[in-house]
Tab-separated table of C-alpha atoms in Angstrom:
chain	number	residue	atom	x	y	z
A	480	MET	CA	110.916	117.546	92.628
A	481	MET	CA	109.977	114.510	94.711
A	482	LEU	CA	106.561	114.271	96.215
A	483	MET	CA	105.429	117.781	95.330
A	484	ASP	CA	102.238	116.713	93.904
A	485	THR	CA	99.784	117.982	96.236
A	486	SER	CA	96.749	116.699	94.436
A	487	LEU	CA	94.867	113.915	95.470
A	488	ILE	CA	95.971	111.160	93.202
A	489	GLY	CA	99.616	112.430	94.441
A	490	ALA	CA	98.488	111.753	98.083
A	491	ILE	CA	96.919	108.499	97.307
A	492	ASN	CA	100.434	107.582	95.477
A	493	LEU	CA	102.054	108.590	98.569
A	494	THR	CA	100.271	106.527	100.923
A	495	ILE	CA	100.580	103.439	98.655
A	496	HIS	CA	104.151	104.180	98.576
A	497	ALA	CA	104.612	104.899	102.361
A	498	PHE	CA	102.477	101.899	103.038
A	499	LEU	CA	104.609	99.349	100.807
A	500	VAL	CA	107.778	100.634	101.572
A	501	GLY	CA	107.316	100.618	105.267
A	502	SER	CA	105.929	97.214	105.174
A	503	LEU	CA	108.809	95.851	103.022
A	504	LEU	CA	111.305	97.666	105.390
A	505	LEU	CA	109.703	96.082	108.805
A	506	GLY	CA	109.991	92.705	106.900
A	507	LEU	CA	113.633	93.269	106.105
A	508	HIS	CA	114.366	94.464	109.631
A	509	ARG	CA	112.901	91.239	111.183
A	510	LYS	CA	114.810	89.229	108.636
A	511	ILE	CA	118.132	90.897	109.462
A	512	MET	CA	117.386	90.349	113.043
A	513	ALA	CA	116.600	86.957	112.645
A	514	ARG	CA	119.764	86.351	110.808
A	515	ILE	CA	121.750	88.045	113.443
A	516	GLN	CA	120.320	85.751	116.151
A	517	GLY	CA	121.416	82.552	113.896
A	518	ARG	CA	117.665	82.124	112.452
A	519	PRO	CA	116.594	81.667	108.650
A	520	GLY	CA	113.855	84.384	109.610
A	521	PRO	CA	110.714	84.876	107.201
A	522	PRO	CA	110.689	86.316	103.784
A	523	ILE	CA	110.669	90.169	103.695
A	524	ILE	CA	107.090	90.263	102.253
A	525	GLN	CA	105.990	88.512	105.893
A	526	TYR	CA	104.845	92.003	107.170
A	527	LEU	CA	102.784	92.426	104.112
A	528	LEU	CA	101.562	88.996	104.521
A	529	HIS	CA	100.419	89.350	108.091
A	530	THR	CA	98.861	92.302	107.316
A	531	LEU	CA	96.806	90.813	104.370
A	532	LYS	CA	95.833	87.979	106.422
A	533	PHE	CA	94.791	90.015	109.338
A	534	TYR	CA	92.574	92.289	106.926
A	535	VAL	CA	90.427	89.241	105.459
A	536	LYS	CA	90.069	87.729	109.252
A	537	GLU	CA	86.641	87.628	110.734
A	538	ILE	CA	86.110	90.511	113.581
A	539	THR	CA	85.276	89.505	117.057
A	540	PHE	CA	85.619	91.648	120.163
A	541	PRO	CA	86.916	90.299	123.592
A	542	ILE	CA	84.103	90.019	126.032
A	543	THR	CA	86.316	92.400	128.092
A	544	ALA	CA	86.539	94.940	125.525
A	545	GLY	CA	85.332	98.457	126.225
A	546	ASN	CA	83.647	99.433	122.842
A	547	PRO	CA	83.698	101.943	121.001
A	548	LEU	CA	87.135	103.055	122.032
A	549	TYR	CA	88.393	99.561	121.132
A	550	ILE	CA	87.401	100.024	117.638
A	551	PHE	CA	88.123	104.014	117.273
A	552	VAL	CA	91.417	103.791	118.467
A	553	ALA	CA	92.817	101.615	115.539
A	554	LEU	CA	91.097	104.141	113.227
A	555	LEU	CA	92.625	107.079	115.221
A	556	ASP	CA	96.037	105.251	114.722
A	557	ILE	CA	95.809	105.298	110.978
A	558	ALA	CA	94.331	108.863	110.953
A	559	ILE	CA	97.417	110.230	112.802
A	560	TRP	CA	99.905	108.745	110.786
A	561	LEU	CA	97.956	109.542	107.396
A	562	ALA	CA	97.821	112.953	108.655
A	563	ALA	CA	101.699	113.123	109.359
A	564	LEU	CA	102.243	111.424	106.001
A	565	ILE	CA	100.473	114.153	104.303
A	566	ILE	CA	101.727	117.299	106.755
A	567	ALA	CA	105.407	116.012	106.592
A	568	ILE	CA	106.244	114.814	103.193
A	569	ASP	CA	103.247	116.190	101.025
A	570	PHE	CA	103.016	119.710	102.338
A	571	LYS	CA	106.622	119.928	103.944
A	572	SER	CA	104.987	121.578	106.644
A	573	SER	CA	105.580	122.301	110.503
A	574	LEU	CA	107.783	119.955	112.673
A	575	LEU	CA	105.855	121.122	115.628
A	576	ILE	CA	102.703	119.299	113.979
A	577	ILE	CA	104.772	116.217	113.841
A	578	ILE	CA	105.440	116.621	117.351
A	579	GLY	CA	101.779	116.926	118.105
A	580	ILE	CA	101.030	113.922	116.236
A	581	TYR	CA	103.445	112.000	118.096
A	582	VAL	CA	102.211	112.671	121.013
A	583	LEU	CA	98.874	111.577	119.888
A	584	GLN	CA	100.349	108.207	118.963
A	585	LYS	CA	100.860	107.926	123.081
A	586	ILE	CA	96.803	108.377	123.422
A	587	VAL	CA	96.367	105.485	120.798
A	588	GLU	CA	99.070	103.388	122.788
A	589	HIS	CA	97.085	104.113	125.939
A	590	GLY	CA	93.631	103.865	124.622
A	591	CYS	CA	94.481	100.585	122.691
A	592	GLY	CA	95.995	99.082	125.773
A	593	LEU	CA	93.317	100.183	128.275
A	594	SER	CA	89.985	99.609	126.209
A	595	SER	CA	91.053	95.794	125.541
A	596	GLY	CA	90.608	94.914	129.165
A	597	SER	CA	93.524	92.335	128.962
A	598	PRO	CA	96.149	92.854	131.740
A	599	TYR	CA	98.922	92.644	129.148
A	600	GLY	CA	97.227	95.462	127.084
A	601	LYS	CA	96.830	97.468	130.057
A	602	ILE	CA	100.335	97.237	131.410
A	603	GLY	CA	101.385	98.165	127.782
A	604	GLY	CA	99.047	101.038	127.921
A	605	VAL	CA	100.580	102.340	131.440
A	606	ARG	CA	104.068	101.881	129.950
A	607	SER	CA	103.438	103.872	126.961
A	608	VAL	CA	102.620	106.763	129.419
A	609	PHE	CA	105.404	105.874	131.468
A	610	SER	CA	107.907	106.156	128.298
A	611	ALA	CA	106.711	109.554	127.314
A	612	ALA	CA	110.143	110.442	127.940
A	613	ALA	CA	110.991	109.454	124.535
A	614	GLU	CA	109.250	112.777	123.469
A	615	VAL	CA	111.422	114.986	125.257
A	616	PRO	CA	114.556	114.701	122.997
A	617	LEU	CA	112.202	115.323	120.460
A	618	PHE	CA	111.091	118.523	121.733
A	619	ALA	CA	114.768	119.529	122.387
A	620	VAL	CA	115.742	118.651	118.862
A	621	VAL	CA	113.289	120.954	117.278
A	622	ALA	CA	114.218	123.826	119.497
A	623	ALA	CA	117.996	123.344	118.279
A	624	ILE	CA	116.852	122.959	114.887
A	625	TYR	CA	115.013	126.384	115.302
A	626	LEU	CA	117.957	128.016	116.837
A	627	THR	CA	119.912	127.077	113.806
A	628	THR	CA	117.748	127.390	110.953
A	629	HIS	CA	115.333	129.959	112.335
A	630	SER	CA	112.463	127.844	111.168
A	631	VAL	CA	110.557	124.782	112.285
A	632	LEU	CA	108.805	124.351	108.656
A	633	ILE	CA	110.488	121.297	106.814
A	634	SER	CA	110.534	123.122	103.610
A	635	ASP	CA	112.542	125.973	104.938
A	636	ILE	CA	115.038	123.301	106.730
A	637	LEU	CA	115.467	121.900	103.369
A	638	SER	CA	116.154	125.204	101.585
A	639	TYR	CA	118.581	126.129	104.603
A	640	GLN	CA	120.397	122.619	103.838
A	641	GLU	CA	120.692	123.484	100.385
A	642	ILE	CA	122.578	126.343	101.022
A	643	HIS	CA	124.537	125.275	104.199
A	644	GLY	CA	124.933	121.627	103.752
A	645	SER	CA	123.667	118.558	105.606
A	646	LEU	CA	122.609	119.313	109.298
A	647	LEU	CA	123.903	116.011	110.228
A	648	PHE	CA	127.416	117.529	110.729
A	649	LYS	CA	126.261	120.628	112.055
A	650	MET	CA	124.282	119.084	114.816
A	651	PRO	CA	125.414	115.431	115.519
A	652	ILE	CA	124.166	115.353	119.066
A	653	CYS	CA	120.440	116.251	117.733
A	654	ALA	CA	120.757	113.530	114.992
A	655	PHE	CA	122.037	111.058	117.613
A	656	ALA	CA	118.811	111.936	119.666
A	657	PHE	CA	116.451	111.545	116.828
A	658	PHE	CA	118.109	108.152	115.819
A	659	ILE	CA	117.142	106.892	119.088
A	660	LEU	CA	113.734	108.151	118.511
A	661	LEU	CA	113.900	105.986	115.462
A	662	VAL	CA	115.448	103.007	117.543
A	663	SER	CA	112.663	103.158	120.122
A	664	LYS	CA	109.837	103.336	117.489
A	665	ALA	CA	111.424	100.118	115.515
A	666	PRO	CA	110.202	96.677	116.450
A	667	ASN	CA	112.136	94.715	119.301
A	668	SER	CA	113.815	97.702	120.235
A	669	PRO	CA	115.671	98.118	123.632
A	670	PHE	CA	113.357	100.764	124.201
A	671	GLY	CA	110.390	98.772	123.138
A	672	ILE	CA	109.199	98.224	126.462
A	673	VAL	CA	105.566	99.244	125.523
A	674	LYS	CA	105.521	96.064	123.159
A	675	GLY	CA	108.074	94.250	125.280
A	676	LYS	CA	107.953	90.233	125.086
A	677	ASP	CA	107.388	89.950	128.798
A	678	ILE	CA	103.921	91.339	128.160
A	679	VAL	CA	103.146	89.584	125.129
A	680	SER	CA	102.420	92.176	122.404
A	681	GLY	CA	101.679	95.116	124.995
A	682	TYR	CA	99.020	97.160	123.915
A	683	MET	CA	98.335	95.240	120.573
A	684	THR	CA	97.480	91.876	122.472
A	685	GLU	CA	93.826	91.898	122.104
A	686	HIS	CA	93.682	93.718	118.579
A	687	TYR	CA	93.421	91.246	116.026
A	688	GLY	CA	91.621	90.509	112.737
A	689	LEU	CA	90.673	93.820	110.668
A	690	LEU	CA	91.600	96.270	113.710
A	691	GLY	CA	94.889	94.715	114.153
A	692	ALA	CA	95.473	94.953	110.256
A	693	ILE	CA	94.505	98.528	110.305
A	694	ILE	CA	97.347	99.124	113.121
A	695	TYR	CA	99.766	97.381	110.934
A	696	ILE	CA	99.357	99.611	108.026
A	697	ALA	CA	99.479	102.639	110.440
A	698	GLU	CA	102.872	101.240	111.972
A	699	ALA	CA	104.169	100.851	108.223
A	700	ILE	CA	103.282	104.262	107.503
A	701	ALA	CA	104.588	105.534	110.844
A	702	TYR	CA	107.995	103.837	110.151
A	703	PHE	CA	108.212	105.191	106.541
A	704	VAL	CA	107.306	108.637	107.892
A	705	LEU	CA	109.737	108.747	110.728
A	706	LEU	CA	112.752	107.628	108.386
A	707	TRP	CA	111.389	109.971	105.646
A	708	LEU	CA	111.673	112.768	108.832
A	709	PHE	CA	115.201	111.889	109.805
A	710	ILE	CA	116.703	111.651	106.171
A	711	ALA	CA	114.785	115.239	105.384
A	712	VAL	CA	115.934	117.010	108.535
A	713	PHE	CA	119.330	115.553	108.907
A	714	ILE	CA	120.788	114.405	105.674
A	715	GLY	CA	118.928	117.088	103.355
A	716	PRO	CA	117.670	117.456	100.029
A	717	LEU	CA	120.215	115.787	98.128
A	718	VAL	CA	118.901	112.721	98.769
A	719	ILE	CA	115.041	113.619	99.530
A	720	ASN	CA	114.658	115.003	96.216
A	721	SER	CA	115.101	111.600	94.463
A	722	PRO	CA	112.737	108.859	95.619
A	723	VAL	CA	115.063	106.210	94.516
A	724	LEU	CA	117.967	107.387	96.516
A	725	THR	CA	115.741	108.045	99.556
A	726	LEU	CA	114.376	104.298	99.186
A	727	ALA	CA	118.180	103.542	99.212
A	728	VAL	CA	119.302	105.249	102.160
A	729	MET	CA	116.023	104.235	104.200
A	730	VAL	CA	117.058	100.500	103.384
A	731	VAL	CA	120.679	101.202	104.857
A	732	MET	CA	119.097	103.013	107.758
A	733	THR	CA	116.900	99.869	108.327
A	734	VAL	CA	120.098	97.548	108.292
A	735	ILE	CA	121.490	99.659	110.869
A	736	LEU	CA	118.450	99.756	113.258
A	737	ALA	CA	117.943	96.065	112.865
A	738	PHE	CA	121.630	95.613	113.864
A	739	VAL	CA	121.258	98.004	116.734
A	740	ASN	CA	117.962	96.261	117.764
A	741	GLY	CA	119.342	92.629	117.110
A	742	LEU	CA	122.315	93.263	119.401
A	743	THR	CA	121.053	94.758	122.522
A	744	PRO	CA	118.666	93.351	125.141
A	745	LEU	CA	115.485	94.786	126.043
A	746	LEU	CA	115.802	97.307	128.662
A	747	ALA	CA	113.737	97.146	132.142
A	748	PRO	CA	111.253	100.214	132.030
A	749	HIS	CA	113.068	102.515	134.326
A	750	HIS	CA	116.341	101.792	132.793
A	751	SER	CA	114.923	102.765	129.232
A	752	VAL	CA	113.129	106.077	130.680
A	753	MET	CA	116.349	107.042	132.231
A	754	LEU	CA	118.265	106.659	129.379
A	755	GLN	CA	115.858	108.744	127.305
A	756	MET	CA	116.117	111.396	129.796
A	757	THR	CA	120.074	111.294	129.726
A	758	ILE	CA	119.736	111.771	126.198
A	759	ALA	CA	117.158	114.607	126.372
A	760	GLY	CA	119.525	116.093	128.863
A	761	LEU	CA	122.437	115.878	126.438
A	762	VAL	CA	120.371	117.462	123.688
A	763	LEU	CA	119.128	120.373	126.151
A	764	CYS	CA	122.940	121.310	126.750
A	765	ASP	CA	123.338	121.271	123.041
A	766	VAL	CA	120.369	123.663	122.847
A	767	LEU	CA	121.886	125.714	125.751
A	768	TYR	CA	125.104	126.100	123.958
A	769	ARG	CA	123.573	127.171	120.984
A	770	LEU	CA	121.655	129.856	122.724
A	771	ILE	CA	124.650	131.160	124.198
A	772	VAL	CA	126.799	131.032	121.155
A	773	GLY	CA	123.647	132.066	119.140
A	774	GLY	CA	122.644	129.420	116.446
B	452	MET	CA	112.158	108.114	88.024
B	453	GLY	CA	109.036	109.503	89.502
B	454	LEU	CA	107.066	108.083	92.370
B	455	PHE	CA	104.460	106.424	90.300
B	456	GLU	CA	106.948	104.295	88.419
B	457	LEU	CA	108.675	103.733	91.524
B	458	ASN	CA	105.520	102.124	93.142
B	459	LEU	CA	104.855	100.146	89.884
B	460	ALA	CA	108.346	98.654	90.362
B	461	ILE	CA	107.766	98.033	94.123
B	462	ILE	CA	104.129	96.221	93.623
B	463	LEU	CA	106.223	94.070	90.660
B	464	PHE	CA	108.955	93.288	93.256
B	465	ILE	CA	106.365	92.130	95.818
B	466	ILE	CA	104.570	90.005	93.057
B	467	GLY	CA	108.033	88.542	92.260
B	468	ASN	CA	108.691	87.664	96.164
B	469	PHE	CA	104.863	85.993	96.132
B	470	ILE	CA	105.749	84.005	93.072
B	471	GLY	CA	109.259	82.819	94.466
B	472	LEU	CA	107.652	81.771	97.547
B	473	GLU	CA	104.911	79.900	96.179
B	474	TYR	CA	107.425	78.466	93.796
B	475	SER	CA	109.766	77.181	96.379
B	476	TYR	CA	107.083	75.875	98.576
B	477	ARG	CA	105.724	73.855	95.903
B	478	LYS	CA	109.222	72.518	94.887
B	479	TYR	CA	110.811	71.901	98.112
B	480	SER	CA	109.264	69.930	100.991
B	481	SER	CA	112.679	70.267	103.347
B	482	PRO	CA	112.470	73.111	105.683
B	483	TYR	CA	115.871	74.535	105.701
B	484	VAL	CA	118.856	73.674	103.195
B	485	GLU	CA	121.964	75.707	103.415
B	486	LYS	CA	123.509	74.172	100.080
B	487	GLY	CA	122.430	73.442	96.899
B	488	ILE	CA	121.709	76.186	94.471
B	489	ASP	CA	118.341	76.217	92.232
B	490	LYS	CA	119.449	76.808	88.482
B	491	PHE	CA	116.253	78.333	87.502
B	492	ALA	CA	115.998	80.811	90.286
B	493	LEU	CA	119.701	81.598	89.774
B	494	ALA	CA	118.975	82.156	85.764
B	495	ILE	CA	115.827	84.322	86.916
B	496	SER	CA	118.155	86.440	89.354
B	497	VAL	CA	121.021	87.174	87.017
B	498	PHE	CA	118.300	88.031	84.122
B	499	GLY	CA	116.552	90.182	86.591
B	500	GLY	CA	120.084	91.994	87.479
B	501	ILE	CA	120.613	92.372	83.839
B	502	LEU	CA	117.222	93.954	83.145
B	503	ILE	CA	117.002	96.332	86.048
B	504	ASN	CA	119.656	98.477	84.550
B	505	SER	CA	117.650	98.640	81.047
B	506	PRO	CA	114.690	100.503	80.065
B	507	LEU	CA	112.774	97.176	81.248
B	508	TYR	CA	113.473	97.831	85.055
B	509	MET	CA	110.076	96.989	86.362
B	510	LEU	CA	110.422	93.250	85.094
B	511	GLY	CA	113.833	93.113	86.494
B	512	CYS	CA	112.336	94.153	90.046
B	513	LEU	CA	109.878	91.241	89.487
B	514	LEU	CA	112.586	88.633	88.424
B	515	ILE	CA	114.924	89.983	91.109
B	516	GLY	CA	112.272	89.654	93.546
B	517	PHE	CA	111.594	85.892	92.909
B	518	PRO	CA	114.986	84.494	94.504
B	519	LEU	CA	114.454	86.742	97.532
B	520	GLY	CA	111.137	85.697	98.258
B	521	MET	CA	111.608	82.072	98.309
B	522	ARG	CA	111.303	80.019	101.494
B	523	PRO	CA	113.620	80.277	104.130
B	524	GLY	CA	116.944	78.723	103.672
B	525	TYR	CA	116.551	78.871	99.784
B	526	GLY	CA	117.411	81.436	97.106
B	527	ARG	CA	119.881	83.365	99.255
B	528	VAL	CA	123.099	82.756	96.996
B	529	GLU	CA	120.628	83.085	94.122
B	530	PHE	CA	119.844	86.600	95.116
B	531	VAL	CA	123.083	87.689	96.023
B	532	VAL	CA	124.402	86.849	92.849
B	533	GLY	CA	121.539	88.554	90.943
B	534	LEU	CA	121.966	91.689	93.184
B	535	ALA	CA	125.769	91.771	92.845
B	536	VAL	CA	125.140	91.287	88.767
B	537	ALA	CA	122.784	94.320	89.071
B	538	LEU	CA	125.191	96.528	90.951
B	539	PHE	CA	127.983	95.731	88.842
B	540	LEU	CA	126.097	96.698	85.665
B	541	TYR	CA	124.989	100.030	87.457
B	542	PHE	CA	128.387	101.256	88.532
B	543	LEU	CA	129.804	100.085	84.886
B	544	ARG	CA	127.193	102.043	83.386
B	545	TRP	CA	127.888	105.143	85.745
């Protein structure tokens, strides 16, 4: 079985895997987007090169930065995504904990933006709270999954799919809502108001050097975890039991995400929130239907 | 294939990318050339595509990473040829 080794070595192995795969996929995402826009684009190891470059740079602090929040928020970011990685993939534990972790990500974005003292960072932080609407579909998805599989544990969802087949075909609306979450998390997304180019890099504007590298590492792991969750919850154990097949599906999903993000404009903040709330409403209708029909 | 072996293969693939980047920046000075095929990179790519379907798949990952890592505008045709060889041999074996 893939990734069942819960020993320390297994966890380190998994962490390195998540970082490398996440970084390469983000590099591939950027490359494909560049090709769509008619540019040659950087090599796919560019994200890794950026991370390494920032990692060895000198640490300086902006004069406006509010320490120690400025430092701890980067460490919190990597801590929460490492926790998500171990809880989701190693322990195959509850989806509710993953939601909790995803909500903590908002604290990171908010704290990161506000602690820097930069107006761009501040707007990014405020928009991060504003775009909390992205979590509502996630709650609704978990509710619908619970009504169907009678469990929120990833291990139970996987064994349910082993018997009843992939959830993707049983709950397409939920899969769509989760996919939109992936779209909003991917770089240059139409929902990426938190890091929109109109506010430079949003909450990341003033984090550079080692702290920037730590946030980059956390983002690579986050991307890997979210893709893994989508594959585990909606496609099932057929793919997730083989690391190579999981990697192949992740590459395909990254290509799809890059096309979606490359061909859609950045939405205005209120449009982005309204669209996500509409999707949440759609999933809530699905939940109500399942409540009435009974699973 | 276990996760550890896959990690080693990915690391070798990244090293291949690095070598390709370094090689192409040393060899070519013009920024973006759509036409023209690097014979050395093509040979390495095809060889990597063959090796990736053998027990030496880790070396294959290193070699196929070489053309992919080359600077923008170079190594695209070479990589696609190597990938096509790898996929063709994979389906042939399957």
